[in-house]
């Protein structure tokens, strides 16, 4: 099993280049299935989940050429030769469910293994399925598979039909929680549908805009709007077919935020390059509230922990543009050693405070209020320990904690981290961390 060993106490200094966004590339790849022409993706991050997705779409008929030197991926799907996304692949990567929309949109049928939950929550896909049914698809769940078929439209053609879709998942603590994935699947199903589709309560996450930008380059007709009640909309005019394009994956705002915390918590100074701070608004506001000194240069973020004195700060996770759920464990790592009290509210995923018990093993003073809330009281020092990564963001956060804990921290099950961070250990080593991978045979 893979683990990461860190000896804490080093101030990180230097520069790091941000990769393409995991939560964008995992949508752009299935979107390439929507055309028979070649789609060229650049700034593609070399991640485990990307490798998995390449395997999945190749089983559906896509021809892929992925040049790891230039981070360029060419995808061409002359014909979708298979509409089944098997259990073996879907069980390793929930995002596989994003092939549902493109398969129903282009191949007009789909058989996709029902994705399971994960440690951060049950991760239902009811909104995804309701969206497909709103577009006229017949959806059956049989033997663990979602079996979908497009209807026969007014021209006697088997084709999805434009409609109105609601991306709202629930209202909680006064906020409307929308679905990123459900919005993405609905967009990819609707672009080739017959007629107009309106997605109400559409996710505002920037990765969704990256997808829409690429689809519009391919000839789709998609735009954002807002209705009289202030509800965010995405409006799609269905077209008969899409053509190829070239598209660069947007920078990973979550990776950039993780390195910002690394600089702050180690009191070092890191120049974070090839990013886009315009998508990091609330996170940067909170970093400033916490007393962290940084220079925001748009495509570059220079965080100077040596001039910072972290103080307790309250975080309420909200859908974008609010504080991102994918940055809360990293930010709260800083709060474990900040001066004073902090509070976290995490309404998006029901189990996303799982990491707290691992931080408590390192001496953090944290009180769980309920499954969505915890209070932190900063301590002078964390102490090194053996800890367990539960998901990629919590895993990365435990590494951040290990960077400042006294002694040797071992982060077990660190394979989660390589799902979302390109060269995380190597980058931290280049920045001066005393860190390495270790492998041991799984105990039988
Ligand atoms: C995407 O997950 C991201 N993953 C997640 O990033 C991210 O945390 C999440 O969006 C929110 O920003 C990818 O893009 C691959 P949701 P997704 O649908 O689409 C509930 C990371 O660390 N819900 O926006 O699965 C759901 O349970 C990962 O990079 C339903 O109830 O998230 C959750 O409570 C983790 N029914 C809330 O909505 C549905 O049909 C938001 O989930 C869909 C979602």
CSV table of C-alpha atoms and ligand atoms in Angstrom, one decimal:
chain,number,residue,atom,x,y,z
A,1,UNK,CA,0.0,0.0,0.0
A,2,UNK,CA,1.2,3.5,-0.8
A,3,UNK,CA,1.9,6.0,2.0
A,4,UNK,CA,3.6,9.3,2.4
A,5,UNK,CA,6.2,10.0,5.1
A,6,UNK,CA,6.9,13.6,6.2
A,7,UNK,CA,9.3,15.1,8.7
A,8,UNK,CA,7.7,18.4,9.7
A,9,UNK,CA,9.3,21.8,10.4
A,10,UNK,CA,10.6,22.9,7.0
A,11,UNK,CA,9.6,26.3,5.6
A,12,UNK,CA,8.5,25.8,1.9
A,13,UNK,CA,10.1,28.2,-0.6
A,14,UNK,CA,10.1,28.4,-4.3
A,15,UNK,CA,7.5,28.1,-7.2
A,16,UNK,CA,5.0,25.6,-8.3
A,17,UNK,CA,3.1,25.4,-11.6
A,18,UNK,CA,-0.6,24.6,-11.4
A,19,UNK,CA,-2.0,21.8,-13.7
A,20,UNK,CA,-5.3,21.6,-15.6
A,21,UNK,CA,-8.3,21.2,-13.3
A,22,UNK,CA,-9.4,17.6,-12.3
A,23,UNK,CA,-13.0,18.7,-12.0
A,24,UNK,CA,-12.9,20.1,-15.5
A,25,UNK,CA,-11.0,17.4,-17.5
A,26,UNK,CA,-13.3,14.8,-16.1
A,27,UNK,CA,-16.2,16.5,-18.0
A,28,UNK,CA,-14.3,17.5,-21.1
A,29,UNK,CA,-13.3,13.9,-21.8
A,30,UNK,CA,-16.8,12.6,-22.0
A,31,UNK,CA,-18.0,15.7,-23.8
A,32,UNK,CA,-15.6,14.7,-26.7
A,33,UNK,CA,-17.8,11.7,-27.3
A,34,UNK,CA,-20.5,14.1,-28.6
A,35,UNK,CA,-18.7,14.5,-32.0
A,36,UNK,CA,-17.2,12.1,-34.6
A,37,UNK,CA,-14.5,14.6,-35.3
A,38,UNK,CA,-11.2,15.1,-33.4
A,39,UNK,CA,-11.2,17.0,-30.1
A,40,UNK,CA,-7.7,18.3,-29.0
A,41,UNK,CA,-7.4,19.0,-25.2
A,42,UNK,CA,-4.3,20.8,-23.9
A,43,UNK,CA,-3.1,21.4,-20.4
A,44,UNK,CA,-4.4,17.9,-19.5
A,45,UNK,CA,-3.4,16.9,-16.0
A,46,UNK,CA,-1.6,13.5,-15.6
A,47,UNK,CA,-4.0,12.1,-12.9
A,48,UNK,CA,-5.1,8.6,-12.1
A,49,UNK,CA,-8.7,9.5,-12.7
A,50,UNK,CA,-7.8,10.8,-16.2
A,51,UNK,CA,-6.1,7.5,-17.0
A,52,UNK,CA,-9.3,5.7,-15.8
A,53,UNK,CA,-11.5,7.9,-18.0
A,54,UNK,CA,-9.3,7.3,-21.1
A,55,UNK,CA,-9.8,3.6,-20.6
A,56,UNK,CA,-13.6,4.0,-20.2
A,57,UNK,CA,-14.1,6.0,-23.4
A,58,UNK,CA,-11.8,3.7,-25.4
A,59,UNK,CA,-14.2,0.9,-24.5
A,60,UNK,CA,-17.0,3.1,-25.9
A,61,UNK,CA,-15.3,3.5,-29.3
A,62,UNK,CA,-13.0,6.5,-28.8
A,63,UNK,CA,-9.5,6.6,-30.2
A,64,UNK,CA,-7.2,8.5,-27.8
A,65,UNK,CA,-3.7,9.8,-28.2
A,66,UNK,CA,-2.4,11.2,-25.0
A,67,UNK,CA,1.1,12.9,-25.1
A,68,UNK,CA,2.3,13.1,-21.5
A,69,UNK,CA,5.2,15.3,-22.5
A,70,UNK,CA,3.0,18.1,-23.9
A,71,UNK,CA,0.0,17.3,-21.8
A,72,UNK,CA,-2.1,17.1,-25.0
A,73,UNK,CA,-4.9,14.6,-25.5
A,74,UNK,CA,-6.5,13.9,-28.9
A,75,UNK,CA,-9.8,12.1,-28.8
A,76,UNK,CA,-11.7,10.9,-31.9
A,77,UNK,CA,-14.9,8.9,-31.8
A,78,UNK,CA,-16.0,8.1,-35.4
A,79,UNK,CA,-18.7,5.9,-33.9
A,80,UNK,CA,-19.9,4.9,-30.4
A,81,UNK,CA,-19.4,1.2,-30.7
A,82,UNK,CA,-20.5,0.3,-27.2
A,83,UNK,CA,-22.9,2.1,-24.9
A,84,UNK,CA,-22.1,0.2,-21.7
A,85,UNK,CA,-20.0,1.7,-18.9
A,86,UNK,CA,-19.2,-1.4,-16.8
A,87,UNK,CA,-19.2,-1.8,-13.0
A,88,UNK,CA,-15.5,-2.5,-13.0
A,89,UNK,CA,-14.6,1.0,-14.1
A,90,UNK,CA,-17.5,3.0,-12.6
A,91,UNK,CA,-16.7,1.5,-9.1
A,92,UNK,CA,-13.3,3.1,-9.3
A,93,UNK,CA,-14.4,6.5,-10.4
A,94,UNK,CA,-17.8,8.0,-9.7
A,95,UNK,CA,-17.3,10.6,-12.4
A,96,UNK,CA,-17.8,7.8,-15.0
A,97,UNK,CA,-21.5,8.6,-14.6
A,98,UNK,CA,-20.7,11.7,-16.8
A,99,UNK,CA,-20.9,9.4,-19.9
A,100,UNK,CA,-24.7,9.0,-19.4
A,101,UNK,CA,-25.5,12.4,-21.0
A,102,UNK,CA,-23.2,12.0,-24.0
A,103,UNK,CA,-24.3,8.4,-24.6
A,104,UNK,CA,-28.0,9.3,-24.5
A,105,UNK,CA,-27.3,12.5,-26.5
A,106,UNK,CA,-25.3,11.0,-29.4
A,107,UNK,CA,-25.9,7.2,-29.2
A,108,UNK,CA,-29.4,7.6,-28.0
A,109,UNK,CA,-29.0,4.8,-25.5
A,110,UNK,CA,-26.9,4.0,-22.4
A,111,UNK,CA,-26.1,1.3,-19.9
A,112,UNK,CA,-24.1,2.8,-17.1
A,113,UNK,CA,-23.3,1.1,-13.8
A,114,UNK,CA,-25.0,2.9,-10.9
A,115,UNK,CA,-22.2,4.8,-9.1
A,116,UNK,CA,-21.8,4.1,-5.4
A,117,UNK,CA,-21.2,6.6,-2.7
A,118,UNK,CA,-17.9,7.5,-1.2
A,119,UNK,CA,-16.5,8.4,2.2
A,120,UNK,CA,-17.7,12.0,2.0
A,121,UNK,CA,-21.3,11.1,1.4
A,122,UNK,CA,-23.9,8.9,-0.3
A,123,UNK,CA,-23.5,11.0,-3.5
A,124,UNK,CA,-27.0,10.2,-5.0
A,125,UNK,CA,-27.6,10.9,-8.7
A,126,UNK,CA,-31.4,11.3,-8.6
A,127,UNK,CA,-31.1,14.8,-10.2
A,128,UNK,CA,-29.0,13.4,-13.0
A,129,UNK,CA,-31.7,10.8,-13.7
A,130,UNK,CA,-34.6,13.2,-13.4
A,131,UNK,CA,-32.8,15.4,-16.0
A,132,UNK,CA,-32.6,12.6,-18.5
A,133,UNK,CA,-36.2,11.7,-18.0
A,134,UNK,CA,-37.1,15.4,-18.4
A,135,UNK,CA,-35.4,15.2,-21.8
A,136,UNK,CA,-37.8,12.3,-22.7
A,137,UNK,CA,-35.4,9.4,-21.9
A,138,UNK,CA,-36.8,6.1,-20.6
A,139,UNK,CA,-34.7,5.3,-17.5
A,140,UNK,CA,-34.7,1.9,-15.9
A,141,UNK,CA,-32.5,0.7,-13.0
A,142,UNK,CA,-31.8,-3.1,-13.5
A,143,UNK,CA,-29.1,-5.3,-11.9
A,144,UNK,CA,-27.1,-2.3,-10.7
A,145,UNK,CA,-27.2,-0.5,-14.1
A,146,UNK,CA,-28.9,2.6,-15.3
A,147,UNK,CA,-30.5,1.7,-18.7
A,148,UNK,CA,-31.5,4.7,-20.7
A,149,UNK,CA,-33.1,5.1,-24.1
A,150,UNK,CA,-34.0,8.3,-25.9
A,151,UNK,CA,-37.7,8.7,-27.1
A,152,UNK,CA,-38.9,8.8,-30.6
A,153,UNK,CA,-39.3,12.6,-31.4
A,154,UNK,CA,-41.9,14.3,-33.6
A,155,UNK,CA,-39.8,13.5,-36.7
A,156,UNK,CA,-39.9,9.8,-35.9
A,157,UNK,CA,-36.2,10.0,-34.9
A,158,UNK,CA,-34.9,8.4,-31.7
A,159,UNK,CA,-33.6,11.5,-30.0
A,160,UNK,CA,-33.8,13.4,-26.7
A,161,UNK,CA,-36.3,16.3,-26.7
A,162,UNK,CA,-35.4,19.8,-25.2
A,163,UNK,CA,-37.2,20.5,-21.9
A,164,UNK,CA,-36.9,22.3,-18.6
A,165,UNK,CA,-34.6,20.8,-15.9
A,166,UNK,CA,-34.1,21.7,-12.3
A,167,UNK,CA,-30.5,21.4,-10.9
A,168,UNK,CA,-31.6,22.1,-7.3
A,169,UNK,CA,-30.8,19.3,-4.9
A,170,UNK,CA,-32.2,20.9,-1.7
A,171,UNK,CA,-32.4,24.0,0.3
A,172,UNK,CA,-30.3,23.9,3.5
A,173,UNK,CA,-29.5,26.6,6.1
A,174,UNK,CA,-30.9,29.2,3.7
A,175,UNK,CA,-28.9,28.2,0.7
A,176,UNK,CA,-30.0,26.5,-2.5
A,177,UNK,CA,-27.7,23.5,-3.1
A,178,UNK,CA,-27.3,22.7,-6.8
A,179,UNK,CA,-25.5,19.8,-8.4
A,180,UNK,CA,-22.3,20.3,-10.4
A,181,UNK,CA,-22.4,16.8,-11.9
A,182,UNK,CA,-26.2,16.8,-12.6
A,183,UNK,CA,-25.8,20.2,-14.4
A,184,UNK,CA,-22.9,18.7,-16.5
A,185,UNK,CA,-24.8,15.6,-17.4
A,186,UNK,CA,-27.8,17.6,-18.4
A,187,UNK,CA,-25.8,19.9,-20.6
A,188,UNK,CA,-24.1,17.0,-22.4
A,189,UNK,CA,-27.5,15.3,-23.0
A,190,UNK,CA,-29.3,18.5,-24.1
A,191,UNK,CA,-26.7,19.9,-26.7
A,192,UNK,CA,-27.9,17.3,-29.3
A,193,UNK,CA,-31.5,17.2,-28.3
A,194,UNK,CA,-34.4,18.3,-30.5
A,195,UNK,CA,-35.3,21.8,-29.3
A,196,UNK,CA,-34.5,24.1,-26.4
A,197,UNK,CA,-33.5,23.1,-22.9
A,198,UNK,CA,-33.5,25.4,-19.8
A,199,UNK,CA,-31.6,24.3,-16.7
A,200,UNK,CA,-32.9,26.1,-13.7
A,201,UNK,CA,-30.8,26.3,-10.5
A,202,UNK,CA,-27.8,25.5,-12.7
A,203,UNK,CA,-24.4,25.0,-11.0
A,204,UNK,CA,-22.3,28.1,-11.1
A,205,UNK,CA,-19.0,26.3,-10.7
A,206,UNK,CA,-16.4,27.5,-13.1
A,207,UNK,CA,-15.6,24.0,-14.4
A,208,UNK,CA,-19.1,24.0,-15.8
A,209,UNK,CA,-18.3,27.2,-17.7
A,210,UNK,CA,-15.1,25.5,-19.0
A,211,UNK,CA,-17.3,22.7,-20.4
A,212,UNK,CA,-19.8,25.1,-21.9
A,213,UNK,CA,-16.9,27.0,-23.5
A,214,UNK,CA,-15.6,23.9,-25.2
A,215,UNK,CA,-19.0,22.7,-26.3
A,216,UNK,CA,-19.7,26.1,-27.9
A,217,UNK,CA,-16.4,25.8,-29.8
A,218,UNK,CA,-17.8,22.5,-31.1
A,219,UNK,CA,-20.9,24.3,-32.4
A,220,UNK,CA,-23.2,24.0,-29.5
A,221,UNK,CA,-25.5,26.9,-28.5
A,222,UNK,CA,-25.3,27.3,-24.8
A,223,UNK,CA,-25.4,30.4,-22.6
A,224,UNK,CA,-25.9,31.4,-19.0
A,225,UNK,CA,-28.8,33.6,-17.9
A,226,UNK,CA,-30.7,34.6,-14.8
A,227,UNK,CA,-34.5,34.8,-14.4
A,228,UNK,CA,-36.6,37.5,-12.8
A,229,UNK,CA,-36.4,35.8,-9.4
A,230,UNK,CA,-32.6,35.7,-9.6
A,231,UNK,CA,-32.5,31.9,-10.4
A,232,UNK,CA,-29.3,31.0,-12.4
A,233,UNK,CA,-30.2,29.4,-15.8
A,234,UNK,CA,-28.4,27.6,-18.5
A,235,UNK,CA,-30.1,27.8,-21.9
A,236,UNK,CA,-29.3,25.3,-24.6
A,237,UNK,CA,-30.6,25.3,-28.2
A,238,UNK,CA,-30.2,21.7,-29.4
A,239,UNK,CA,-28.3,21.1,-32.7
A,240,UNK,CA,-28.1,18.1,-35.0
A,241,UNK,CA,-24.4,17.5,-34.6
A,242,UNK,CA,-21.1,19.0,-33.2
A,243,UNK,CA,-17.7,19.3,-34.8
A,244,UNK,CA,-14.2,19.0,-33.4
A,245,UNK,CA,-12.2,21.7,-31.6
A,246,UNK,CA,-9.1,22.5,-29.6
A,247,UNK,CA,-9.5,23.5,-25.9
A,248,UNK,CA,-7.2,24.2,-23.0
A,249,UNK,CA,-8.2,22.8,-19.6
A,250,UNK,CA,-8.7,25.6,-17.1
A,251,UNK,CA,-6.2,25.8,-14.2
A,252,UNK,CA,-7.1,23.8,-11.0
A,253,UNK,CA,-8.2,26.4,-8.5
A,254,UNK,CA,-8.3,23.7,-5.8
A,255,UNK,CA,-4.7,22.6,-6.4
A,256,UNK,CA,-3.7,26.3,-6.2
A,257,UNK,CA,-5.5,26.8,-2.9
A,258,UNK,CA,-3.8,23.7,-1.5
A,259,UNK,CA,-0.3,25.2,-2.2
A,260,UNK,CA,-1.4,28.5,-0.8
A,261,UNK,CA,-2.2,26.8,2.5
A,262,UNK,CA,1.2,25.0,2.3
A,263,UNK,CA,3.0,28.3,2.2
A,264,UNK,CA,0.8,29.8,5.0
A,265,UNK,CA,1.1,26.9,7.4
A,266,UNK,CA,4.9,26.4,7.0
A,267,UNK,CA,5.5,30.2,7.1
A,268,UNK,CA,7.3,29.9,3.8
A,269,UNK,CA,6.9,31.7,0.5
A,270,UNK,CA,5.5,30.0,-2.6
A,271,UNK,CA,5.0,31.5,-6.1
A,272,UNK,CA,1.9,29.7,-7.5
A,273,UNK,CA,2.0,30.0,-11.3
A,274,UNK,CA,-0.3,29.2,-14.2
A,275,UNK,CA,-3.4,29.7,-12.1
A,276,UNK,CA,-6.4,31.9,-12.4
A,277,UNK,CA,-7.2,33.7,-9.2
A,278,UNK,CA,-10.5,35.1,-10.6
A,279,UNK,CA,-12.0,31.8,-9.8
A,280,UNK,CA,-10.7,31.8,-6.2
A,281,UNK,CA,-12.5,34.9,-4.8
A,282,UNK,CA,-14.1,33.8,-1.5
A,283,UNK,CA,-11.1,31.5,-0.6
A,284,UNK,CA,-8.7,34.4,-1.0
A,285,UNK,CA,-11.0,36.7,1.0
A,286,UNK,CA,-10.9,34.1,3.9
A,287,UNK,CA,-7.2,33.7,3.5
A,288,UNK,CA,-6.8,37.5,4.0
A,289,UNK,CA,-9.2,37.4,7.0
A,290,UNK,CA,-7.0,34.7,8.5
A,291,UNK,CA,-4.1,37.2,8.3
A,292,UNK,CA,-2.2,35.5,5.5
A,293,UNK,CA,-0.1,37.8,3.3
A,294,UNK,CA,-0.3,37.2,-0.4
A,295,UNK,CA,0.0,39.0,-3.7
A,296,UNK,CA,-2.7,38.3,-6.3
A,297,UNK,CA,-1.3,38.7,-9.9
A,298,UNK,CA,-4.2,37.0,-11.7
A,299,UNK,CA,-2.3,34.1,-13.3
A,300,UNK,CA,0.1,34.0,-10.3
A,301,UNK,CA,-0.5,34.0,-6.6
A,302,UNK,CA,2.5,34.7,-4.3
A,303,UNK,CA,1.8,33.6,-0.7
A,304,UNK,CA,4.2,34.8,2.0
A,305,UNK,CA,3.7,32.8,5.2
A,306,UNK,CA,6.8,34.3,6.7
A,307,UNK,CA,5.0,37.7,6.9
A,308,UNK,CA,1.7,36.1,8.1
A,309,UNK,CA,0.3,35.4,11.5
A,310,UNK,CA,-2.6,33.0,11.1
A,311,UNK,CA,-5.7,33.8,13.2
A,312,UNK,CA,-8.9,31.9,13.8
A,313,UNK,CA,-11.5,32.4,11.0
A,314,UNK,CA,-15.0,31.0,10.5
A,315,UNK,CA,-15.8,29.2,7.3
A,316,UNK,CA,-19.3,28.4,5.9
A,317,UNK,CA,-19.1,26.2,2.8
A,318,UNK,CA,-21.5,27.3,0.1
A,319,UNK,CA,-22.1,26.5,-3.6
A,320,UNK,CA,-19.9,28.5,-5.9
A,321,UNK,CA,-19.1,31.4,-5.7
A,322,UNK,CA,-19.2,30.7,-2.0
A,323,UNK,CA,-16.3,29.0,-0.1
A,324,UNK,CA,-15.6,25.7,-1.9
A,325,UNK,CA,-16.3,22.4,-0.2
A,326,UNK,CA,-13.1,21.1,-1.8
A,327,UNK,CA,-11.0,23.6,0.0
A,328,UNK,CA,-12.4,23.3,3.5
A,329,UNK,CA,-10.2,20.6,4.9
A,330,UNK,CA,-7.1,22.4,3.7
A,331,UNK,CA,-8.2,25.7,5.2
A,332,UNK,CA,-9.1,24.1,8.5
A,333,UNK,CA,-5.6,22.5,8.6
A,334,UNK,CA,-4.3,26.0,8.9
A,335,UNK,CA,-6.9,26.8,11.5
A,336,UNK,CA,-5.6,23.9,13.7
A,337,UNK,CA,-2.5,26.0,14.4
A,338,UNK,CA,-4.0,29.5,14.0
A,339,UNK,CA,-4.4,31.9,17.0
A,340,UNK,CA,-7.8,31.5,18.6
A,341,UNK,CA,-11.1,29.9,17.7
A,342,UNK,CA,-12.5,28.9,14.3
A,343,UNK,CA,-15.8,27.3,13.1
A,344,UNK,CA,-16.5,25.3,10.0
A,345,UNK,CA,-20.0,24.7,8.5
A,346,UNK,CA,-20.1,22.1,5.7
A,347,UNK,CA,-23.7,21.7,4.3
A,348,UNK,CA,-22.8,20.2,1.0
A,349,UNK,CA,-21.5,16.7,1.9
A,350,UNK,CA,-22.8,14.9,5.0
A,351,UNK,CA,-19.5,13.2,5.9
A,352,UNK,CA,-16.9,15.7,4.8
A,353,UNK,CA,-15.7,16.4,8.3
A,354,UNK,CA,-14.3,12.8,8.6
A,355,UNK,CA,-10.7,14.1,8.6
A,356,UNK,CA,-11.3,15.7,12.0
A,357,UNK,CA,-10.6,12.5,13.9
A,358,UNK,CA,-7.2,12.2,12.1
A,359,UNK,CA,-6.3,15.7,13.0
A,360,UNK,CA,-7.2,15.0,16.6
A,361,UNK,CA,-4.6,12.2,16.6
A,362,UNK,CA,-2.1,14.9,15.7
A,363,UNK,CA,-3.1,17.0,18.8
A,364,UNK,CA,-5.5,19.4,17.1
A,365,UNK,CA,-8.2,20.8,19.4
A,366,UNK,CA,-11.4,20.2,17.5
A,367,UNK,CA,-15.0,19.7,18.7
A,368,UNK,CA,-17.6,18.1,16.4
A,369,UNK,CA,-20.8,20.0,16.9
A,370,UNK,CA,-22.8,17.9,14.5
A,371,UNK,CA,-22.2,16.1,11.1
A,372,UNK,CA,-22.0,19.5,9.3
A,373,UNK,CA,-20.2,21.7,12.0
A,374,UNK,CA,-17.1,21.7,14.0
A,375,UNK,CA,-15.2,24.2,16.1
A,376,UNK,CA,-11.4,24.5,16.2
A,377,UNK,CA,-9.1,26.0,18.8
A,378,UNK,CA,-5.6,26.7,17.5
A,379,UNK,CA,-2.6,24.9,19.2
A,380,UNK,CA,1.0,25.9,19.2
A,381,UNK,CA,2.2,22.7,17.6
A,382,UNK,CA,0.8,19.6,16.0
A,383,UNK,CA,2.5,16.3,16.8
A,384,UNK,CA,3.4,13.8,14.1
A,385,UNK,CA,1.3,10.6,13.9
A,386,UNK,CA,0.2,7.7,11.7
A,387,UNK,CA,-2.9,9.0,10.0
A,388,UNK,CA,-5.3,7.7,7.3
A,389,UNK,CA,-6.4,9.6,4.1
A,390,UNK,CA,-10.1,9.1,3.5
A,391,UNK,CA,-10.5,11.1,0.3
A,392,UNK,CA,-8.2,13.2,-1.9
A,393,UNK,CA,-8.8,16.6,-0.2
A,394,UNK,CA,-8.5,15.2,3.3
A,395,UNK,CA,-5.4,13.2,2.3
A,396,UNK,CA,-3.8,16.4,0.9
A,397,UNK,CA,-4.7,18.2,4.1
A,398,UNK,CA,-3.1,15.5,6.3
A,399,UNK,CA,0.1,16.0,4.3
A,400,UNK,CA,-0.2,19.8,5.0
A,401,UNK,CA,-0.5,19.0,8.7
A,402,UNK,CA,2.5,16.7,8.5
A,403,UNK,CA,4.6,19.6,7.0
A,404,UNK,CA,4.4,21.4,10.4
A,405,UNK,CA,3.9,18.6,12.9
A,406,UNK,CA,6.9,17.8,15.1
A,407,UNK,CA,8.3,14.4,14.1
A,408,UNK,CA,7.5,11.8,11.5
A,409,UNK,CA,3.9,11.8,10.1
A,410,UNK,CA,2.9,8.9,7.9
A,411,UNK,CA,-0.2,9.4,5.7
A,412,UNK,CA,-1.6,5.9,4.9
A,413,UNK,CA,-3.8,5.2,1.8
A,414,UNK,CA,-2.2,8.2,0.1
A,415,UNK,CA,-3.3,6.8,-3.2
A,416,UNK,CA,-6.4,9.0,-2.9
A,417,UNK,CA,-4.1,12.0,-3.3
A,418,UNK,CA,-2.8,11.1,-6.8
A,419,UNK,CA,-6.4,11.1,-8.0
A,420,UNK,CA,-6.5,14.9,-7.8
A,421,UNK,CA,-2.9,16.3,-7.5
A,422,UNK,CA,-0.2,16.0,-10.2
A,423,UNK,CA,3.2,15.3,-8.6
A,424,UNK,CA,2.1,16.4,-5.1
A,425,UNK,CA,5.0,14.8,-3.2
A,426,UNK,CA,7.6,15.9,-5.9
A,427,UNK,CA,6.4,19.5,-5.9
A,428,UNK,CA,6.5,19.7,-2.1
A,429,UNK,CA,10.0,18.1,-2.1
A,430,UNK,CA,11.1,20.8,-4.7
A,431,UNK,CA,9.7,23.4,-2.3
A,432,UNK,CA,11.9,22.1,0.5
A,433,UNK,CA,9.7,19.6,2.3
A,434,UNK,CA,11.2,16.5,3.9
A,435,UNK,CA,8.7,14.2,2.3
A,436,UNK,CA,8.8,10.9,0.4
A,437,UNK,CA,6.5,8.1,-0.8
A,438,UNK,CA,6.8,4.6,0.7
A,439,UNK,CA,5.3,1.4,-0.5
A,440,UNK,CA,4.6,-1.7,1.5
A,441,UNK,CA,3.0,-5.0,0.4
A,442,UNK,CA,-0.6,-5.0,1.5
A,443,UNK,CA,-1.0,-7.3,4.5
A,444,UNK,CA,-2.9,-10.3,3.3
B,1,LIG,C1,-18.4,17.6,-8.0
B,1,LIG,O1,-18.9,16.5,-7.5
B,1,LIG,C2,-16.9,17.5,-7.8
B,1,LIG,N1,-16.4,16.3,-8.5
B,1,LIG,C3,-16.6,17.4,-6.3
B,1,LIG,O2,-15.2,17.4,-6.2
B,1,LIG,C4,-17.1,18.7,-5.6
B,1,LIG,O3,-16.9,18.5,-4.2
B,1,LIG,C5,-18.6,18.8,-5.9
B,1,LIG,O4,-18.8,18.8,-7.4
B,1,LIG,C6,-19.2,20.1,-5.4
B,1,LIG,O5,-18.4,21.2,-5.8
B,1,LIG,C7,-16.1,16.4,-9.8
B,1,LIG,O6,-16.3,17.5,-10.5
B,1,LIG,C8,-15.5,15.2,-10.5
B,1,LIG,P1,-22.6,17.7,-6.6
B,1,LIG,P2,-20.5,16.2,-7.7
B,1,LIG,O7,-23.5,16.9,-7.6
B,1,LIG,O8,-20.9,16.7,-9.0
B,1,LIG,C9,-26.1,16.1,-3.8
B,1,LIG,C10,-13.1,16.8,-5.3
B,1,LIG,O9,-12.6,16.7,-4.1
B,1,LIG,N2,-26.7,15.5,-5.0
B,1,LIG,O10,-22.5,19.1,-6.9
B,1,LIG,O11,-20.7,14.7,-7.4
B,1,LIG,C11,-24.8,15.6,-3.4
B,1,LIG,O12,-24.9,14.4,-2.6
B,1,LIG,C12,-14.5,16.3,-5.5
B,1,LIG,O13,-12.5,17.3,-6.3
B,1,LIG,C13,-27.9,14.9,-4.9
B,1,LIG,O14,-28.5,14.8,-3.8
B,1,LIG,O15,-21.2,17.0,-6.6
B,1,LIG,C14,-24.2,16.7,-2.6
B,1,LIG,O16,-24.7,16.7,-1.3
B,1,LIG,C15,-15.2,15.8,-4.3
B,1,LIG,N3,-28.4,14.3,-6.0
B,1,LIG,C16,-24.6,17.9,-3.3
B,1,LIG,O17,-25.8,17.5,-4.1
B,1,LIG,C17,-27.8,14.4,-7.2
B,1,LIG,O18,-28.3,13.9,-8.2
B,1,LIG,C18,-23.6,18.5,-4.3
B,1,LIG,O19,-23.1,17.5,-5.1
B,1,LIG,C19,-26.5,15.1,-7.3
B,1,LIG,C20,-26.0,15.6,-6.2
